[in-house]
Every structure is written in C-alpha cells, then in structure tokens.
PDB file of C-alpha atoms in Angstrom:
ATOM      1  CA  LYS S   1     -30.236  13.260  -8.742  1.00  0.00           C
ATOM      2  CA  ASP S   2     -28.925  15.808  -5.987  1.00  0.00           C
ATOM      3  CA  MET S   3     -26.380  13.015  -5.804  1.00  0.00           C
ATOM      4  CA  GLU S   4     -24.940  13.614  -8.724  1.00  0.00           C
ATOM      5  CA  ALA S   5     -24.337  16.980  -8.620  1.00  0.00           C
ATOM      6  CA  PHE S   6     -21.539  15.999  -5.450  1.00  0.00           C
ATOM      7  CA  PRO S   7     -19.299  13.260  -7.437  1.00  0.00           C
ATOM      8  CA  ILE S   8     -17.654  11.439  -4.804  1.00  0.00           C
ATOM      9  CA  GLU S   9     -13.958  11.698  -5.465  1.00  0.00           C
ATOM     10  CA  ASN S  10     -11.069   8.922  -5.992  1.00  0.00           C
ATOM     11  CA  GLY S  11      -9.346   9.198  -3.182  1.00  0.00           C
ATOM     12  CA  ILE S  12      -7.910   6.506  -0.447  1.00  0.00           C
ATOM     13  CA  LEU S  13     -11.011   6.702   2.122  1.00  0.00           C
ATOM     14  CA  ASP S  14     -13.308   6.170  -1.393  1.00  0.00           C
ATOM     15  CA  VAL S  15     -10.946   3.006  -1.819  1.00  0.00           C
ATOM     16  CA  LEU S  16     -11.355   1.848   1.534  1.00  0.00           C
ATOM     17  CA  ASN S  17     -14.697   2.248   2.272  1.00  0.00           C
ATOM     18  CA  CYS S  18     -15.370   0.412  -0.860  1.00  0.00           C
ATOM     19  CA  MET S  19     -13.001  -2.366   1.057  1.00  0.00           C
ATOM     20  CA  PHE S  20     -15.001  -2.241   4.297  1.00  0.00           C
ATOM     21  CA  LEU S  21     -18.136  -2.307   2.395  1.00  0.00           C
ATOM     22  CA  ASP S  22     -17.049  -5.114   0.606  1.00  0.00           C
ATOM     23  CA  ASP S  23     -17.372  -3.623  -2.585  1.00  0.00           C
ATOM     24  CA  LYS S  24     -14.165  -4.357  -4.283  1.00  0.00           C
ATOM     25  CA  GLN S  25     -14.562  -4.266  -7.641  1.00  0.00           C
ATOM     26  CA  SER S  26     -15.895  -0.115  -7.121  1.00  0.00           C
ATOM     27  CA  ALA S  27     -12.617  -0.041  -5.168  1.00  0.00           C
ATOM     28  CA  ILE S  28     -10.272  -1.469  -8.218  1.00  0.00           C
ATOM     29  CA  LYS S  29     -12.357   0.851 -10.533  1.00  0.00           C
ATOM     30  CA  LYS S  30     -11.540   4.162  -8.504  1.00  0.00           C
ATOM     31  CA  ILE S  31      -7.731   3.067  -8.003  1.00  0.00           C
ATOM     32  CA  LYS S  32      -7.249   2.201 -11.546  1.00  0.00           C
ATOM     33  CA  THR S  33      -8.753   5.745 -12.010  1.00  0.00           C
ATOM     34  CA  ILE S  34      -5.944   6.993 -10.014  1.00  0.00           C
ATOM     35  CA  THR S  35      -3.149   4.846 -11.263  1.00  0.00           C
ATOM     36  CA  ALA S  36      -3.990   4.322 -14.924  1.00  0.00           C
ATOM     37  CA  PRO S  37      -2.079   7.543 -15.962  1.00  0.00           C
ATOM     38  CA  LEU S  38       0.844   6.676 -13.546  1.00  0.00           C
ATOM     39  CA  LEU S  39       0.991   3.228 -14.991  1.00  0.00           C
ATOM     40  CA  LYS S  40       0.994   4.461 -18.434  1.00  0.00           C
ATOM     41  CA  LYS S  41       3.622   6.994 -18.332  1.00  0.00           C
ATOM     42  CA  TYR S  42       6.166   4.974 -15.812  1.00  0.00           C
ATOM     43  CA  ASN S  43       5.738   0.754 -16.467  1.00  0.00           C
ATOM     44  CA  GLY S  44       8.871   0.374 -18.287  1.00  0.00           C
ATOM     45  CA  ALA S  45      10.551   3.729 -17.307  1.00  0.00           C
ATOM     46  CA  GLN S  46      14.156   3.531 -16.740  1.00  0.00           C
ATOM     47  CA  ASN S  47      14.538   6.752 -14.482  1.00  0.00           C
ATOM     48  CA  ILE S  48      12.577   8.030 -12.076  1.00  0.00           C
ATOM     49  CA  SER S  49      12.840  10.187  -9.157  1.00  0.00           C
ATOM     50  CA  LEU S  50      10.984  11.257  -5.921  1.00  0.00           C
ATOM     51  CA  SER S  51       8.919  13.990  -7.530  1.00  0.00           C
ATOM     52  CA  GLU S  52       7.687  12.288 -10.422  1.00  0.00           C
ATOM     53  CA  ILE S  53       5.547   9.060  -8.405  1.00  0.00           C
ATOM     54  CA  SER S  54       4.102  10.643  -5.275  1.00  0.00           C
ATOM     55  CA  PRO S  55       4.879   8.330  -2.126  1.00  0.00           C
ATOM     56  CA  MET S  56       0.367   8.371  -2.265  1.00  0.00           C
ATOM     57  CA  ASP S  57       0.836   6.925  -5.992  1.00  0.00           C
ATOM     58  CA  ILE S  58       3.281   4.310  -4.273  1.00  0.00           C
ATOM     59  CA  LEU S  59       0.484   3.616  -1.574  1.00  0.00           C
ATOM     60  CA  TYR S  60      -2.688   3.471  -4.409  1.00  0.00           C
ATOM     61  CA  LEU S  61      -0.335   1.044  -6.385  1.00  0.00           C
ATOM     62  CA  CYS S  62      -0.020  -1.491  -3.216  1.00  0.00           C
ATOM     63  CA  TYR S  63      -3.898  -1.311  -2.926  1.00  0.00           C
ATOM     64  CA  GLN S  64      -4.312  -1.781  -6.656  1.00  0.00           C
ATOM     65  CA  HIS S  65      -2.178  -5.298  -6.361  1.00  0.00           C
ATOM     66  CA  TYR S  66      -4.149  -6.055  -3.611  1.00  0.00           C
ATOM     67  CA  PHE S  67      -7.621  -5.570  -5.472  1.00  0.00           C
ATOM     68  CA  GLN S  68      -6.191  -7.522  -8.746  1.00  0.00           C
ATOM     69  CA  LYS S  69      -5.221 -10.413  -6.426  1.00  0.00           C
ATOM     70  CA  ILE S  70      -8.305 -10.799  -4.594  1.00  0.00           C
ATOM     71  CA  LEU S  71     -10.156 -10.261  -7.602  1.00  0.00           C
ATOM     72  CA  LYS S  72      -8.045 -12.574  -9.548  1.00  0.00           C
ATOM     73  CA  SER S  73      -8.035  -9.965 -12.412  1.00  0.00           C
ATOM     74  CA  GLU S  74      -4.979  -9.726 -14.603  1.00  0.00           C
ATOM     75  CA  GLU S  75      -1.756  -7.805 -12.761  1.00  0.00           C
ATOM     76  CA  THR S  76      -1.028  -4.458 -14.670  1.00  0.00           C
ATOM     77  CA  ILE S  77       1.918  -3.172 -12.561  1.00  0.00           C
ATOM     78  CA  ASP S  78       5.692  -4.165 -12.638  1.00  0.00           C
ATOM     79  CA  PHE S  79       6.664  -3.308  -9.479  1.00  0.00           C
ATOM     80  CA  LYS S  80      10.148  -4.547 -10.044  1.00  0.00           C
ATOM     81  CA  ILE S  81      10.931  -2.021 -13.106  1.00  0.00           C
ATOM     82  CA  LEU S  82       9.473   0.654 -11.387  1.00  0.00           C
ATOM     83  CA  TYR S  83      11.115  -0.044  -8.306  1.00  0.00           C
ATOM     84  CA  ASN S  84      14.460  -0.209 -10.019  1.00  0.00           C
ATOM     85  CA  ALA S  85      14.031   2.909 -12.205  1.00  0.00           C
ATOM     86  CA  TYR S  86      14.812   4.505  -8.769  1.00  0.00           C
ATOM     87  CA  SER S  87      18.486   5.868  -7.634  1.00  0.00           C
ATOM     88  CA  LYS S  88      20.096   3.623  -4.821  1.00  0.00           C
ATOM     89  CA  GLU S  89      19.473   6.646  -2.684  1.00  0.00           C
ATOM     90  CA  GLU S  90      15.671   6.943  -3.681  1.00  0.00           C
ATOM     91  CA  LYS S  91      15.565   3.376  -2.852  1.00  0.00           C
ATOM     92  CA  ASN S  92      15.948   3.765   0.420  1.00  0.00           C
ATOM     93  CA  THR S  93      13.071   6.665   1.140  1.00  0.00           C
ATOM     94  CA  TRP S  94      10.050   5.638   2.505  1.00  0.00           C
ATOM     95  CA  PRO S  95       7.869   4.318   0.614  1.00  0.00           C
ATOM     96  CA  VAL S  96       9.838   3.460  -2.010  1.00  0.00           C
ATOM     97  CA  PRO S  97      10.883   0.233  -0.541  1.00  0.00           C
ATOM     98  CA  LEU S  98       7.397  -1.236  -0.340  1.00  0.00           C
ATOM     99  CA  LEU S  99       7.650  -1.591  -4.522  1.00  0.00           C
ATOM    100  CA  GLY S 100      11.164  -3.529  -3.252  1.00  0.00           C
ATOM    101  CA  LEU S 101       9.134  -5.437  -1.294  1.00  0.00           C
ATOM    102  CA  PHE S 102       5.817  -5.792  -3.601  1.00  0.00           C
ATOM    103  CA  SER S 103       8.612  -6.626  -6.700  1.00  0.00           C
ATOM    104  CA  GLY S 104      10.602  -9.415  -4.238  1.00  0.00           C
ATOM    105  CA  GLU S 105      13.497  -7.643  -4.516  1.00  0.00           C
ATOM    106  CA  LEU S 106      13.811  -6.601  -1.371  1.00  0.00           C
ATOM    107  CA  SER S 107      13.030  -8.823   1.871  1.00  0.00           C
ATOM    108  CA  LYS S 108      10.915  -7.844   4.782  1.00  0.00           C
ATOM    109  CA  GLU S 109      14.384  -7.498   7.050  1.00  0.00           C
ATOM    110  CA  LYS S 110      15.710  -4.987   4.643  1.00  0.00           C
ATOM    111  CA  MET S 111      13.047  -2.640   4.761  1.00  0.00           C
ATOM    112  CA  GLU S 112      12.919  -2.664   8.361  1.00  0.00           C
ATOM    113  CA  GLU S 113      16.291  -2.060   8.561  1.00  0.00           C
ATOM    114  CA  LEU S 114      15.942   0.617   6.192  1.00  0.00           C
ATOM    115  CA  LEU S 115      12.949   2.193   8.185  1.00  0.00           C
ATOM    116  CA  GLN S 116      15.243   2.448  11.750  1.00  0.00           C
ATOM    117  CA  SER S 117      15.915   5.831  12.565  1.00  0.00           C
ATOM    118  CA  THR S 118      16.488   7.960  15.502  1.00  0.00           C
ATOM    119  CA  ASN S 119      13.550   9.682  14.811  1.00  0.00           C
ATOM    120  CA  LEU S 120      11.248   7.452  17.036  1.00  0.00           C
ATOM    121  CA  TRP S 121       7.670   8.949  15.847  1.00  0.00           C
ATOM    122  CA  GLU S 122       8.742   8.954  11.992  1.00  0.00           C
ATOM    123  CA  MET S 123       9.775   5.398  12.135  1.00  0.00           C
ATOM    124  CA  ARG S 124       6.498   4.556  13.845  1.00  0.00           C
ATOM    125  CA  LYS S 125       4.513   5.983  11.199  1.00  0.00           C
ATOM    126  CA  ASN S 126       6.844   4.434   8.546  1.00  0.00           C
ATOM    127  CA  LEU S 127       6.531   0.934  10.521  1.00  0.00           C
ATOM    128  CA  CYS S 128       2.653   1.491  10.764  1.00  0.00           C
ATOM    129  CA  GLU S 129       2.700   1.742   6.983  1.00  0.00           C
ATOM    130  CA  ALA S 130       5.262  -1.104   6.139  1.00  0.00           C
ATOM    131  CA  TRP S 131       3.085  -3.548   8.387  1.00  0.00           C
ATOM    132  CA  PHE S 132       0.161  -2.853   6.751  1.00  0.00           C
ATOM    133  CA  TYR S 133       1.267  -3.476   3.251  1.00  0.00           C
ATOM    134  CA  LEU S 134       3.023  -6.387   4.288  1.00  0.00           C
ATOM    135  CA  GLY S 135      -0.020  -7.364   5.338  1.00  0.00           C
ATOM    136  CA  LEU S 136      -2.059  -6.689   2.215  1.00  0.00           C
ATOM    137  CA  LEU S 137       0.716  -8.177   0.417  1.00  0.00           C
ATOM    138  CA  LYS S 138       0.135 -11.598   2.867  1.00  0.00           C
ATOM    139  CA  MET S 139      -3.668 -11.763   1.971  1.00  0.00           C
ATOM    140  CA  THR S 140      -2.619 -11.603  -1.807  1.00  0.00           C
ATOM    141  CA  GLU S 141      -0.528 -14.839  -0.967  1.00  0.00           C
ATOM    142  CA  ASN S 142      -3.578 -15.992   1.125  1.00  0.00           C
ATOM    143  CA  ASN S 143      -1.538 -16.497   4.108  1.00  0.00           C
ATOM    144  CA  THR S 144      -3.831 -14.979   6.623  1.00  0.00           C
ATOM    145  CA  LYS S 145      -2.046 -16.557   9.497  1.00  0.00           C
ATOM    146  CA  GLU S 146       0.887 -13.910   8.632  1.00  0.00           C
ATOM    147  CA  ALA S 147      -0.901 -11.276   7.342  1.00  0.00           C
ATOM    148  CA  LYS S 148      -2.776 -10.971  11.102  1.00  0.00           C
ATOM    149  CA  LYS S 149       0.827 -10.822  12.488  1.00  0.00           C
ATOM    150  CA  TYR S 150       1.434  -7.947  10.151  1.00  0.00           C
ATOM    151  CA  PHE S 151      -1.635  -6.055  11.185  1.00  0.00           C
ATOM    152  CA  GLN S 152      -1.711  -6.524  14.764  1.00  0.00           C
ATOM    153  CA  LEU S 153       2.305  -5.386  14.524  1.00  0.00           C
ATOM    154  CA  CYS S 154       0.710  -1.805  12.611  1.00  0.00           C
ATOM    155  CA  LYS S 155      -1.950  -1.344  14.992  1.00  0.00           C
ATOM    156  CA  ASP S 156       0.624  -2.023  17.967  1.00  0.00           C
ATOM    157  CA  GLN S 157       2.814   1.288  16.606  1.00  0.00           C
ATOM    158  CA  LYS S 158      -0.447   3.080  18.124  1.00  0.00           C
ATOM    159  CA  VAL S 159      -0.474   5.700  14.871  1.00  0.00           C
ATOM    160  CA  TYR S 160      -3.870   6.655  14.998  1.00  0.00           C
ATOM    161  CA  ASP S 161      -4.565   9.212  12.851  1.00  0.00           C
ATOM    162  CA  TYR S 162      -3.629   6.687   9.423  1.00  0.00           C
ATOM    163  CA  ILE S 163      -5.760   4.671   8.111  1.00  0.00           C
ATOM    164  CA  GLU S 164      -3.594   2.128   7.781  1.00  0.00           C
ATOM    165  CA  THR S 165      -4.353   1.679  11.273  1.00  0.00           C
ATOM    166  CA  THR S 166      -7.885   1.545  10.742  1.00  0.00           C
ATOM    167  CA  ALA S 167      -7.802  -0.569   8.183  1.00  0.00           C
ATOM    168  CA  SER S 168      -5.503  -3.483  10.145  1.00  0.00           C
ATOM    169  CA  CYS S 169      -8.094  -3.237  12.775  1.00  0.00           C
ATOM    170  CA  TYR S 170     -10.967  -3.969  10.100  1.00  0.00           C
ATOM    171  CA  PHE S 171      -8.661  -6.911   8.764  1.00  0.00           C
ATOM    172  CA  LEU S 172      -8.119  -8.354  12.377  1.00  0.00           C
ATOM    173  CA  GLN S 173     -11.739  -8.721  12.683  1.00  0.00           C
ATOM    174  CA  THR S 174     -12.868  -9.714   9.512  1.00  0.00           C
ATOM    175  CA  ILE S 175      -9.962 -12.770   9.208  1.00  0.00           C
ATOM    176  CA  LYS S 176     -11.311 -16.034   9.796  1.00  0.00           C
TER     177      LYS S 176
END
C-alpha cells in the first residue's frame, strides 16, 4: 500500500529495467503510455519540426518498435512518414536519422556519415546511440550476429554515462 503512494514514473530507466528483467509486456505498456499522445498527434503529419518531437521521443519510438517486434504485436509507428515530415536540414540533426534508419529510408553508411563531426566527444556520444539503436533494429530482424557487432561498437565508444552503453553490455552478455 505504501508503494502505491509512490507510482513509478514512465521513463527510459523504467523501460530498460523491464527489459533487463525480461518483462517485455510491462515495457511495452510503459512505452505506449509515453508515445501514444505523440503518435496520435504526428503519425500522418506532413511537417514536423525538431521542437515538436524531442530527441528522447525519437528514442522511445525506437524502443517501442523493438518491443512490438519482439512481442510480435502490431506495428503502430510509421517511421517513413515521420522521417519524411522533417525538413532536409532537420533530417541531418541527431537523432532524426534514426527515424530514417528504422524506416529503411537511410542506410547505415549515410547515418554514419551524418554523425561525423570535428567535435569528437559529440561524435562519440552520437555514435554510441547510433550503434545501440542499430543493434536493436538488428535484434528485431533476428540478426543477432550483426546486433552483437553494433552493441560492441556502442560499448567501444566508452560513453559510460549513457544508458545505451549499459544496455549494450546487457545484450552482449545475453545474446546467444
């Protein structure tokens, strides 16, 4: 009863804790609570700006795709429409390229090219995320060999304050 007075917030850590504890049903429920208003408003939109969908929202959409594929539930995200609703300039701003990658509109090579920067720390952080989410995408395709490769690349960026690094280590230990 005391625990009910302190509800768990639906955040990225809650979602990942569900993943780490192999509670995918709770994870998808939490993620849909976060993404449902966003998808209702923007699925089918023709123009979206970076101020309307936050970088964190894009990451949530990637997690939702992962959980929906793993649980074999209906896909509710049209990554292609979302990606194409951004302007050409905004499509080059991280993490919008993830929408292109998940839709098949953007290749891994093009995404990697977009992440090149003279600011090496920013580039490593973005690559850390890029490799992790590409690993998640490969997991949804049942391509564990490729997924492991990308999770290792994420870990190799040594961005220890990113949850993606922790999650990559998790996958590297659990993928057979």
